[in-house]
GROMACS .gro file of C-alpha atoms in nm:
model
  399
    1UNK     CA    1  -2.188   1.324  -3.475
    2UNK     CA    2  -2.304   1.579  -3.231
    3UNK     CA    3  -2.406   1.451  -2.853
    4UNK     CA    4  -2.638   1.527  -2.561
    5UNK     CA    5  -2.510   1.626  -2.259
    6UNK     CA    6  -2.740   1.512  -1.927
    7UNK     CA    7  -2.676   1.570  -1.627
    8UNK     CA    8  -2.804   1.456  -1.267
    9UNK     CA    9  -2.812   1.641  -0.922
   10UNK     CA   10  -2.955   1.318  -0.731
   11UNK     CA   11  -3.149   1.347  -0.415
   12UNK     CA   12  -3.339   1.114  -0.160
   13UNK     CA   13  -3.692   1.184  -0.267
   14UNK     CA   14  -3.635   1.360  -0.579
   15UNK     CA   15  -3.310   1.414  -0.830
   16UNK     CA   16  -3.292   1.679  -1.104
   17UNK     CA   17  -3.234   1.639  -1.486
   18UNK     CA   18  -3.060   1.896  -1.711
   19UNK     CA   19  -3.000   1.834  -2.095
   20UNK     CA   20  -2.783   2.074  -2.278
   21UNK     CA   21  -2.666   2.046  -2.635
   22UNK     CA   22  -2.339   2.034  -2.807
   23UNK     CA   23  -2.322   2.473  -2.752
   24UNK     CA   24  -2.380   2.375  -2.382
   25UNK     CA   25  -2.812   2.526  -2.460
   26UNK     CA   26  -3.029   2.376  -2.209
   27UNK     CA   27  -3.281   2.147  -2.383
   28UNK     CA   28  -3.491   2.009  -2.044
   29UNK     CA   29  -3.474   2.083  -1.695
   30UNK     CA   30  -3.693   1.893  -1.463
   31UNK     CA   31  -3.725   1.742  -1.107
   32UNK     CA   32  -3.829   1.406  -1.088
   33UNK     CA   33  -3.954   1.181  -0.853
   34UNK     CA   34  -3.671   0.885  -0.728
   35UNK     CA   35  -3.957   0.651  -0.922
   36UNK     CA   36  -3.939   0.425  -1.182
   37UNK     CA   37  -4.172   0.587  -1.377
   38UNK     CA   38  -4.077   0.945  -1.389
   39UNK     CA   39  -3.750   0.838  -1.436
   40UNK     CA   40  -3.825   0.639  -1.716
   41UNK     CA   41  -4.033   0.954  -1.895
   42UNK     CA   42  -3.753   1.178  -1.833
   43UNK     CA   43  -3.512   0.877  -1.975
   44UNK     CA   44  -3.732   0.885  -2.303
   45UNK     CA   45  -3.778   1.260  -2.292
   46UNK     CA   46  -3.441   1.287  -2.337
   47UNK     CA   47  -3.370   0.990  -2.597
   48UNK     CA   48  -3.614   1.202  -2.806
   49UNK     CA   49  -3.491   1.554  -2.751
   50UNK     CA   50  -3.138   1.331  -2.912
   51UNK     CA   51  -3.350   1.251  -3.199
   52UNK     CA   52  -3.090   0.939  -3.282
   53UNK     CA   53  -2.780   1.161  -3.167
   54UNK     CA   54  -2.551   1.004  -2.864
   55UNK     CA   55  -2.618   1.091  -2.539
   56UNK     CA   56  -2.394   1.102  -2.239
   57UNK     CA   57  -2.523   1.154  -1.865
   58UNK     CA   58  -2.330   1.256  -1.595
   59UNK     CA   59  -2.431   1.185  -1.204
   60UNK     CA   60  -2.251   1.310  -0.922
   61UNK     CA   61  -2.331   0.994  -0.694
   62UNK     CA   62  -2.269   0.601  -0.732
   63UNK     CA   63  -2.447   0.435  -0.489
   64UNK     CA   64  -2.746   0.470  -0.309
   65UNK     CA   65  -2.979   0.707  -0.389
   66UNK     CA   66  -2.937   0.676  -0.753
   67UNK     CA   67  -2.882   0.301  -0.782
   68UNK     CA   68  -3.269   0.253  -0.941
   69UNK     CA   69  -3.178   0.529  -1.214
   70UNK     CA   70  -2.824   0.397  -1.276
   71UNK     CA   71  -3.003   0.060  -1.338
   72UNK     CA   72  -3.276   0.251  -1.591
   73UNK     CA   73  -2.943   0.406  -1.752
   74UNK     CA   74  -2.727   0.091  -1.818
   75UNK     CA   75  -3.041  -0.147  -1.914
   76UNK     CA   76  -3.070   0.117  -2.167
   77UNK     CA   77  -2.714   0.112  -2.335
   78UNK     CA   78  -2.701   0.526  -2.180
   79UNK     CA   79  -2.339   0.600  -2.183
   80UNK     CA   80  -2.289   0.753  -1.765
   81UNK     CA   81  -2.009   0.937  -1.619
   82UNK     CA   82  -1.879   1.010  -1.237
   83UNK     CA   83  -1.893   1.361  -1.183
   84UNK     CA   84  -1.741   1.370  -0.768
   85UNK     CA   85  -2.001   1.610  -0.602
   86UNK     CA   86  -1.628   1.788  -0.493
   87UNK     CA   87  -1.572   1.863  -0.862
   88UNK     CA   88  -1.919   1.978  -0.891
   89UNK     CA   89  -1.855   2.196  -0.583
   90UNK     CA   90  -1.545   2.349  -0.695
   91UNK     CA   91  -1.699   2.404  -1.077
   92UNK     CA   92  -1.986   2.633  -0.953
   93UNK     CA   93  -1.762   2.915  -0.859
   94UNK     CA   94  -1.648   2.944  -1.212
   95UNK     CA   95  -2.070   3.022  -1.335
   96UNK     CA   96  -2.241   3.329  -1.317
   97UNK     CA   97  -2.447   3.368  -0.989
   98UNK     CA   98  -2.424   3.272  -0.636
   99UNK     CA   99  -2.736   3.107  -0.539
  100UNK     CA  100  -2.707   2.723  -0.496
  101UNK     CA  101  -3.018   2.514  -0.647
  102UNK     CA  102  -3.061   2.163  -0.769
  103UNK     CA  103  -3.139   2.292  -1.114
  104UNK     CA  104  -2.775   2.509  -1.087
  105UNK     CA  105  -2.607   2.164  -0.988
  106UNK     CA  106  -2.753   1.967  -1.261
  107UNK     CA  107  -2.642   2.241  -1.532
  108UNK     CA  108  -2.303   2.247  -1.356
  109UNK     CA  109  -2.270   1.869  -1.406
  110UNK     CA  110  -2.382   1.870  -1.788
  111UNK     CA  111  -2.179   2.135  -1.856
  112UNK     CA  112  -1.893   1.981  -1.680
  113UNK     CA  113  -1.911   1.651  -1.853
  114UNK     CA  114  -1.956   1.827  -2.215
  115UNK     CA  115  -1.638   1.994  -2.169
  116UNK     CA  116  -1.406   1.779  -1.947
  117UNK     CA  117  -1.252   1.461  -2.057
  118UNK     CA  118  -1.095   1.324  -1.801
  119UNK     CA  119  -1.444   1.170  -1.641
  120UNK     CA  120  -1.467   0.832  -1.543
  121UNK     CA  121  -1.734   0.612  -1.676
  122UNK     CA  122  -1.943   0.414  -1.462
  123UNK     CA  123  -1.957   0.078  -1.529
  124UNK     CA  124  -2.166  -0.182  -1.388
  125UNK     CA  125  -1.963  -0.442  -1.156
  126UNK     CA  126  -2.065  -0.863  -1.216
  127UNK     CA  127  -2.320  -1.010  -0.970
  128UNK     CA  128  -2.058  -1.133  -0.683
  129UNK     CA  129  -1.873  -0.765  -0.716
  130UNK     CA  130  -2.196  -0.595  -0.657
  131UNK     CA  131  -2.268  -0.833  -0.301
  132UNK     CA  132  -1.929  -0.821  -0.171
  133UNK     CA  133  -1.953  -0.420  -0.199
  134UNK     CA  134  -2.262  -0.430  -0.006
  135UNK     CA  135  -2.158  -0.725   0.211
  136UNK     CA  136  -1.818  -0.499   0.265
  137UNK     CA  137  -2.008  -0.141   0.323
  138UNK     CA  138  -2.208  -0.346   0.609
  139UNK     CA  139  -1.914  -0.450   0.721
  140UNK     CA  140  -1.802  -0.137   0.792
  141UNK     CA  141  -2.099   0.020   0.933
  142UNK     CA  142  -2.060  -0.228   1.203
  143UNK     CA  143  -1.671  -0.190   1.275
  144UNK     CA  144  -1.789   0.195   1.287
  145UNK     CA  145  -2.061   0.124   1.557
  146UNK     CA  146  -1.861  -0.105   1.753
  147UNK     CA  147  -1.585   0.131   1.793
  148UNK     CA  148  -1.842   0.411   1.928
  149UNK     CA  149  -1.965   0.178   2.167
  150UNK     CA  150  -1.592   0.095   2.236
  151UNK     CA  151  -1.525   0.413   2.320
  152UNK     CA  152  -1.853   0.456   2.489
  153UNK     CA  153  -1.740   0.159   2.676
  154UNK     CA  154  -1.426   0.326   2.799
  155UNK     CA  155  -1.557   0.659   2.865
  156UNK     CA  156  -1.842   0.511   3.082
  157UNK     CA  157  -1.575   0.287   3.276
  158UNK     CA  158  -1.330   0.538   3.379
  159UNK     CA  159  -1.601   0.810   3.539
  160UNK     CA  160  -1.675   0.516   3.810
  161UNK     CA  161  -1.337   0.273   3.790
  162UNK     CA  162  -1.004   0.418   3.628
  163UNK     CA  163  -0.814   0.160   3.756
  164UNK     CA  164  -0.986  -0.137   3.572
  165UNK     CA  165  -0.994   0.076   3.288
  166UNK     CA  166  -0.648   0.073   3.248
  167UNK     CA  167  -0.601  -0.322   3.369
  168UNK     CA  168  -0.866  -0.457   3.104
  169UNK     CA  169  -0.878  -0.456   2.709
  170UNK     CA  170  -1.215  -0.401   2.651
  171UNK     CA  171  -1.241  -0.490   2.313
  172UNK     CA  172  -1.111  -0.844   2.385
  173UNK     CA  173  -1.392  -1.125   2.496
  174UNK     CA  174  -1.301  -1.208   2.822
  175UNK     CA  175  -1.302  -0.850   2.962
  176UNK     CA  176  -1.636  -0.771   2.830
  177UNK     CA  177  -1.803  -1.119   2.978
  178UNK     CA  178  -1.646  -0.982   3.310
  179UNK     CA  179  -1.787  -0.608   3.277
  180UNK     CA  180  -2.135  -0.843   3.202
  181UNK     CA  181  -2.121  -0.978   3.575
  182UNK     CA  182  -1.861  -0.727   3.774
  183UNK     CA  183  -1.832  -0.381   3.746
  184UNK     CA  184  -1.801  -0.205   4.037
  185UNK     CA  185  -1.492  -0.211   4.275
  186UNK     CA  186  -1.646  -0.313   4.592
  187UNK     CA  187  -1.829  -0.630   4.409
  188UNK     CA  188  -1.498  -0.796   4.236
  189UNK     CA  189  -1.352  -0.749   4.585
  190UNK     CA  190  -1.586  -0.950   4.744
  191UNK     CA  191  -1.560  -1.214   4.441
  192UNK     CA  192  -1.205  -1.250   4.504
  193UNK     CA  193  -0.963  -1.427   4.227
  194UNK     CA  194  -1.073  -1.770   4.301
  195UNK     CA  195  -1.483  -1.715   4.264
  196UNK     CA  196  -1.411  -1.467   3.994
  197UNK     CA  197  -1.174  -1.756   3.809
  198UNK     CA  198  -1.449  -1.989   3.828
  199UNK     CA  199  -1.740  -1.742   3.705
  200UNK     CA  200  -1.483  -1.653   3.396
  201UNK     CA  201  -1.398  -2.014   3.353
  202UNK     CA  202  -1.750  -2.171   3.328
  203UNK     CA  203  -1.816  -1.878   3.030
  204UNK     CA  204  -1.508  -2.028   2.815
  205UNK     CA  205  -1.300  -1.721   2.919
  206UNK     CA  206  -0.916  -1.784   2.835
  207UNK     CA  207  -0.655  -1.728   3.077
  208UNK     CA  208  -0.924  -1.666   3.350
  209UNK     CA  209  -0.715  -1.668   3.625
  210UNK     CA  210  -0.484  -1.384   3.505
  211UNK     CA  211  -0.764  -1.125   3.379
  212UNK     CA  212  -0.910  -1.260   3.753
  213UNK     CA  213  -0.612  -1.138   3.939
  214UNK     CA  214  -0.592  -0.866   3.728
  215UNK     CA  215  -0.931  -0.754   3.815
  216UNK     CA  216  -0.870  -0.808   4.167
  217UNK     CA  217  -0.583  -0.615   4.169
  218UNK     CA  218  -0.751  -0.293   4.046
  219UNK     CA  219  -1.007  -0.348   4.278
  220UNK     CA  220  -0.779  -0.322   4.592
  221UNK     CA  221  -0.665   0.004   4.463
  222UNK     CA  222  -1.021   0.198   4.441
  223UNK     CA  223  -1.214   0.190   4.798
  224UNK     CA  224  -1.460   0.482   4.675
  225UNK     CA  225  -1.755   0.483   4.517
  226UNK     CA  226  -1.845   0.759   4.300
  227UNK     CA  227  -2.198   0.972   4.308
  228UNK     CA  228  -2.434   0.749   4.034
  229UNK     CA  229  -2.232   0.435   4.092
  230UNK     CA  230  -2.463   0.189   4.005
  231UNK     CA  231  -2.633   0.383   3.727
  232UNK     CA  232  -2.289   0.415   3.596
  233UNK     CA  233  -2.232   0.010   3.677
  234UNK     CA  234  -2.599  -0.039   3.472
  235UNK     CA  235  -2.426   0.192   3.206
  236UNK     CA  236  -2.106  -0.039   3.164
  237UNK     CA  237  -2.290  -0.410   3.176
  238UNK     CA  238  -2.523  -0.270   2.920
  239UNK     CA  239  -2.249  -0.140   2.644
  240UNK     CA  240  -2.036  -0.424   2.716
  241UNK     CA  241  -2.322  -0.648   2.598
  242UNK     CA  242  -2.365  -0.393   2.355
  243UNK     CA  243  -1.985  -0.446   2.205
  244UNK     CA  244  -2.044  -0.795   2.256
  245UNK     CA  245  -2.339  -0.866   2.021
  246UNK     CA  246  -2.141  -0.662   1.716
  247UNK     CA  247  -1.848  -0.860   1.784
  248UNK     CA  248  -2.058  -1.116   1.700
  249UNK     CA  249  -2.224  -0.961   1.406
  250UNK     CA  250  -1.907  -0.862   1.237
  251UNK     CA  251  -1.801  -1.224   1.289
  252UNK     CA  252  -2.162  -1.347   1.126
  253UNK     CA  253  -2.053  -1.127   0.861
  254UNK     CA  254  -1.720  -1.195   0.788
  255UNK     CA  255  -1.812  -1.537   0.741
  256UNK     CA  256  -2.100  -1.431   0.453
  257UNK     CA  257  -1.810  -1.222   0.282
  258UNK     CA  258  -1.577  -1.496   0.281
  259UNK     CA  259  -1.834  -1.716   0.138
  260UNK     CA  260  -1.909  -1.534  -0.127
  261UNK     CA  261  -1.581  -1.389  -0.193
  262UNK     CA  262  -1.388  -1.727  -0.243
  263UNK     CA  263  -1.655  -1.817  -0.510
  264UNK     CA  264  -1.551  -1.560  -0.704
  265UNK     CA  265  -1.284  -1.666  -1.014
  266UNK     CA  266  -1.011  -1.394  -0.893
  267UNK     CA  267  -1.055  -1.571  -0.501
  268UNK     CA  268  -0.741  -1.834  -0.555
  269UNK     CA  269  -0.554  -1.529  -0.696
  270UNK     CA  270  -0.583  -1.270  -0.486
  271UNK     CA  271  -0.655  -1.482  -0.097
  272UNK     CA  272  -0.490  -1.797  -0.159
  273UNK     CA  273  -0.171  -1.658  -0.298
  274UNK     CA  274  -0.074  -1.256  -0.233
  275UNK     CA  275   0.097  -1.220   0.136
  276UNK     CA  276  -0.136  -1.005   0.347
  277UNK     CA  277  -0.439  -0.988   0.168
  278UNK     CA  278  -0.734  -1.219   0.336
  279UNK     CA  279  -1.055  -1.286   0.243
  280UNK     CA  280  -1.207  -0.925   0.360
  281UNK     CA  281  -0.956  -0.709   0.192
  282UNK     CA  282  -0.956  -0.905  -0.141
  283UNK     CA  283  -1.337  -0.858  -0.062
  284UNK     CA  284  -1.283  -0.446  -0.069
  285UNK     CA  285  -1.061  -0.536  -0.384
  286UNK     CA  286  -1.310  -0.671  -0.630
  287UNK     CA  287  -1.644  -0.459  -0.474
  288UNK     CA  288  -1.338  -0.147  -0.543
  289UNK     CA  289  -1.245  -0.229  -0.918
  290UNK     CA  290  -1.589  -0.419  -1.029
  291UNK     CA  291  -1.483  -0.768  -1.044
  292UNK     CA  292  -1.180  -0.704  -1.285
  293UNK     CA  293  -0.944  -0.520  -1.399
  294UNK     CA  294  -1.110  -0.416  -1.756
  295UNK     CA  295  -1.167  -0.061  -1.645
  296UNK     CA  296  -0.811   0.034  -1.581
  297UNK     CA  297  -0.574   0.069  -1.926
  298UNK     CA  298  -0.243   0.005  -1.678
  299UNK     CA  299  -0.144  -0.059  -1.354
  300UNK     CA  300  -0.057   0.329  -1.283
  301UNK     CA  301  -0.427   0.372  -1.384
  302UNK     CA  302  -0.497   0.135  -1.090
  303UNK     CA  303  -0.252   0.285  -0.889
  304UNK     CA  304  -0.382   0.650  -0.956
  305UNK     CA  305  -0.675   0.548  -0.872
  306UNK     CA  306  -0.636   0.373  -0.571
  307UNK     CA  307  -0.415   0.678  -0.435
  308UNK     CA  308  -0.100   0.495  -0.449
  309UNK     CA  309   0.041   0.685  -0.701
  310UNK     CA  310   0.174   1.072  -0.575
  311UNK     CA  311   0.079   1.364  -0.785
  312UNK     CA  312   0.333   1.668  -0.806
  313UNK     CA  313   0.265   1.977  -0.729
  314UNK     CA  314   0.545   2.180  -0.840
  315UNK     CA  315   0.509   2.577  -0.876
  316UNK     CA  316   0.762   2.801  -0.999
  317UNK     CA  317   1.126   2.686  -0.860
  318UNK     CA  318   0.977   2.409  -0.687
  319UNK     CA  319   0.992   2.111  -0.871
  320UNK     CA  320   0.964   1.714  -0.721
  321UNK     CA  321   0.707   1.792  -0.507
  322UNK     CA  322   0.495   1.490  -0.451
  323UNK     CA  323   0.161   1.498  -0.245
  324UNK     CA  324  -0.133   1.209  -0.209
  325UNK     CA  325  -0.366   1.287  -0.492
  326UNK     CA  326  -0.715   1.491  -0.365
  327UNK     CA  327  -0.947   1.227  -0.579
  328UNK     CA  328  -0.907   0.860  -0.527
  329UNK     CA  329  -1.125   0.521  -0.390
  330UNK     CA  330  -1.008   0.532   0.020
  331UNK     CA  331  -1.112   0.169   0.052
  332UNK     CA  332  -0.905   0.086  -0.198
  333UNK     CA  333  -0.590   0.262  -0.136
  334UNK     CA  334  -0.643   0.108   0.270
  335UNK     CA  335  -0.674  -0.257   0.062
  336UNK     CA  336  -0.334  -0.217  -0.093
  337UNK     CA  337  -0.168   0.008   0.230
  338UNK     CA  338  -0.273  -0.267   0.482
  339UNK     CA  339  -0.187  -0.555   0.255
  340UNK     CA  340   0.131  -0.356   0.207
  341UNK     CA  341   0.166  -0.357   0.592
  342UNK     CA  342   0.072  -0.704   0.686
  343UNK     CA  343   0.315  -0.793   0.381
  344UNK     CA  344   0.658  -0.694   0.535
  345UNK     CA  345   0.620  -0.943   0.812
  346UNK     CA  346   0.577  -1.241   0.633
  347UNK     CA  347   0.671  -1.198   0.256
  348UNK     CA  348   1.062  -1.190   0.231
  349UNK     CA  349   1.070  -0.996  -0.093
  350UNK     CA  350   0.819  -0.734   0.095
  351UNK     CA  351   1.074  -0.687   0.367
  352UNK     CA  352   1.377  -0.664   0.153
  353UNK     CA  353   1.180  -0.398  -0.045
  354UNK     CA  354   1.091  -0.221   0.230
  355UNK     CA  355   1.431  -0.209   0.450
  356UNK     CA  356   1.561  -0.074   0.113
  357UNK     CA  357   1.343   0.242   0.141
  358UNK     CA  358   1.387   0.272   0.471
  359UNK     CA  359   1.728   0.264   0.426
  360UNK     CA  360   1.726   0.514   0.163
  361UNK     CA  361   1.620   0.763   0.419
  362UNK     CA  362   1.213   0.681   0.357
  363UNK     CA  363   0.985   0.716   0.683
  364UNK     CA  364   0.790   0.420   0.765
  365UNK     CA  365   0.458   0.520   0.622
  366UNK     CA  366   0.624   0.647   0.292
  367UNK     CA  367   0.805   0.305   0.267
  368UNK     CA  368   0.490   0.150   0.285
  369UNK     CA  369   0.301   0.342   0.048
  370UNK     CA  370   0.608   0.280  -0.183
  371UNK     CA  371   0.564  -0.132  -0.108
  372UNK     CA  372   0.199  -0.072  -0.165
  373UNK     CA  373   0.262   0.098  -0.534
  374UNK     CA  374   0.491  -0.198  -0.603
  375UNK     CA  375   0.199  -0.415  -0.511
  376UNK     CA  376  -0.031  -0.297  -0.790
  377UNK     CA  377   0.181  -0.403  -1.058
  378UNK     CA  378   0.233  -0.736  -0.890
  379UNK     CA  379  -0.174  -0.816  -0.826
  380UNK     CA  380  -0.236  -0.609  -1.222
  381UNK     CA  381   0.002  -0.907  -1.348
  382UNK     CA  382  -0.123  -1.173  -1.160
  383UNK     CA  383  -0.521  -1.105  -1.275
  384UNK     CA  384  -0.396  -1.065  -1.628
  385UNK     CA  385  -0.218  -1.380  -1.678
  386UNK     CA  386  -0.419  -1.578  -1.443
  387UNK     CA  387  -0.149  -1.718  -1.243
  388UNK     CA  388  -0.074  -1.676  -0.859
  389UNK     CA  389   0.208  -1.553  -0.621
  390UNK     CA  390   0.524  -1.737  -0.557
  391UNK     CA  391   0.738  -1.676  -0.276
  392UNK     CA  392   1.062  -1.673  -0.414
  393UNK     CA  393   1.388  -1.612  -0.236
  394UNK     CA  394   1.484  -1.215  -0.201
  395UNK     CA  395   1.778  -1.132  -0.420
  396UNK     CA  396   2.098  -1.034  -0.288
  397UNK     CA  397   2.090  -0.670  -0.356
  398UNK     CA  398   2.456  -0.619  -0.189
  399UNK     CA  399   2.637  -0.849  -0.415
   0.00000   0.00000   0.00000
């Protein structure tokens, strides 16, 4: 049966629709509004140029901008493929012209998706996948804005006090209540460790006396103040209240992504059982893969795309050459490569795997990487038969 092709260039305000037909002709080409109902005309404007033939659209986006029209497509039966925009990018050299539009993108991903196979469908995640990705992308925007103001932090700190720089970890608690009440040299002398012990102490600070006298110390080493020192001191007690209250967000949040993720019917799986996978990266697991594994074929489907699996590159004489592939989910691969890591130290069939590969002449990150390949056929077997890990004794490999 012959098929239309449509494809999407999406945009904030506005996306753009192309339909070709089965000689890649263009039927429509339109900008529409990001509204229900334009998109819904251009959804029937294109079920009737089909006139009962299959249609497949093709989007270069996931997320976001297009979620209202991906909604529209699937509550509609549409069939929709992922088109990355860096495949889009790299197909427009091979079409006539130079100019980049909207309507040239669109055609680029129609035409793309009537010729390619090797697209991957977009299929919509269950309920509890769909929160934990959100739950997990907020997540992340605030681990991203607390290191900033980390590094803010820092900066700010060593332009008026290098020496307390260096003494405190500012990313720990107690430092940060003491940058909230101390900051400048001269005023953590005059505290002194026993005031300053006290002051830490009635604010639940552990081991006050030792960040105290390790305050103190760097103190006694810095006698001048810089120009703009309490602008600077102003600077300091305002990001480390700043770090402070998205330490506490991230906590807050944590807690809603646990909560939802252990009600979940993969939780006991994946949390209670796998070494090194908690309730955040099992989290980034099932917001990754849509709530299961029906997706994937195999577990070097998984592994492909998670980025666990190398890709050759071999030209000529050179053959075995291995490289990360260019296309595959980052959160996903760091779910499995941190998982991987966290693994070694406490699962004793994790370490045995992994001194093997070192020992094989592996570096450490490839040895990991190799542990966390190993690891997608182990979680893959565990979601298909239902069953959790057991931590069984390593086998004696040298015998």
């Amino acid at each position: 049966m012959s098929r239309i092709w449509a494809g999407i260039d999406v945009g904030k305000g506005h996306h753009h629709g192309v339909a070709l037909d089965v000689d890649g002709k263009t039927l429509l080409s339109r900008r529409v509004a990001n509204d229900e109902p334009e998109l819904l005309k251009l959804v029937g404007d294109v079920l009737d140029l089909a006139d009962g033939r299959e249609v497949t659209w093709a989007i270069d986006m996931t997320g976001g901008e297009p979620a209202l029209l991906l909604a529209l497509l699937v509550s509609h039966g549409q069939e929709v493929l992922y088109m990355p925009g860096r495949l889009v990018n790299r197909a427009s050299d091979g079409y006539r012209g130079e100019g980049k539009t909207d309507a040239r993108d669109a055609y680029v991903i129609a035409d793309q998706a009537r010729m390619r196979r090797d697209l991957r469908p977009i299929r919509p995640g269950d309920e509890a996948a769909i929160e934990l990705k959100l739950l997990t992308g907020r997540r992340s925007d605030l681990v991203e804005d607390r290191t900033r103001a980390v590094n803010r932090l820092r900066g700010t700190l060593l332009s008026m006090f290098p020496a307390l720089e260096r003494a405190l970890d500012v990313t720990n608690t107690g430092p940060l209540k003491l940058l909230t009440g101390y900051q400048t040299p001269a005023a953590i002398r005059r505290a002194g460790v026993a005031r300053l012990t006290k002051w830490l102490a009635n604010r639940k600070v552990r081991s006050a006396r030792d960040l105290a006298e390790a305050a103190v110390e760097a103190a006694a080493r810095q006698h001048t103040a810089v120009p703009g020192e309490k602008t600077i001191a102003k600077l300091v007690h305002t990001l480390a209240e700043e770090v402070m209250a998205l330490n506490a967000h991230i906590s807050e949040m944590d807690k809603l992504i646990e909560g939802r993720f252990r009600e979940h019917e993969l939780a006991d799986i994946i949390v209670l059982s796998v070494p090194g996978i908690g309730a955040t990266l099992g989290a980034e697991f099932l917001a990754a893969v849509g709530g299961d594994l029906d997706e994937f074929d195999s577990p070097d489907a998984l592994a492909a795309f998670a980025g666990v699996a190398p890709a050759p590159r071999d030209s000529g004489k050179v053959s075995g050459n291995l490289h990360r592939p260019a296309t595959y989910h980052r959160r996903l691969q760091r779910v499995f490569y941190t998982s991987a890591l966290v693994s070694v130290r406490y699962d004793p069939n994790s370490r045995q795997f992994y001194d093997r590969k070192r020992a094989e002449g592996k570096r450490h990150v490839q040895a990991v990487l190799a542990l966390a390949r190993r690891r997608v056929n182990v979680i893959w077997a565990l979601i298909r038969d239902r069953r959790c890990y057991e931590v069984t004794p390593p086998m004696d490999t040298a015998a």
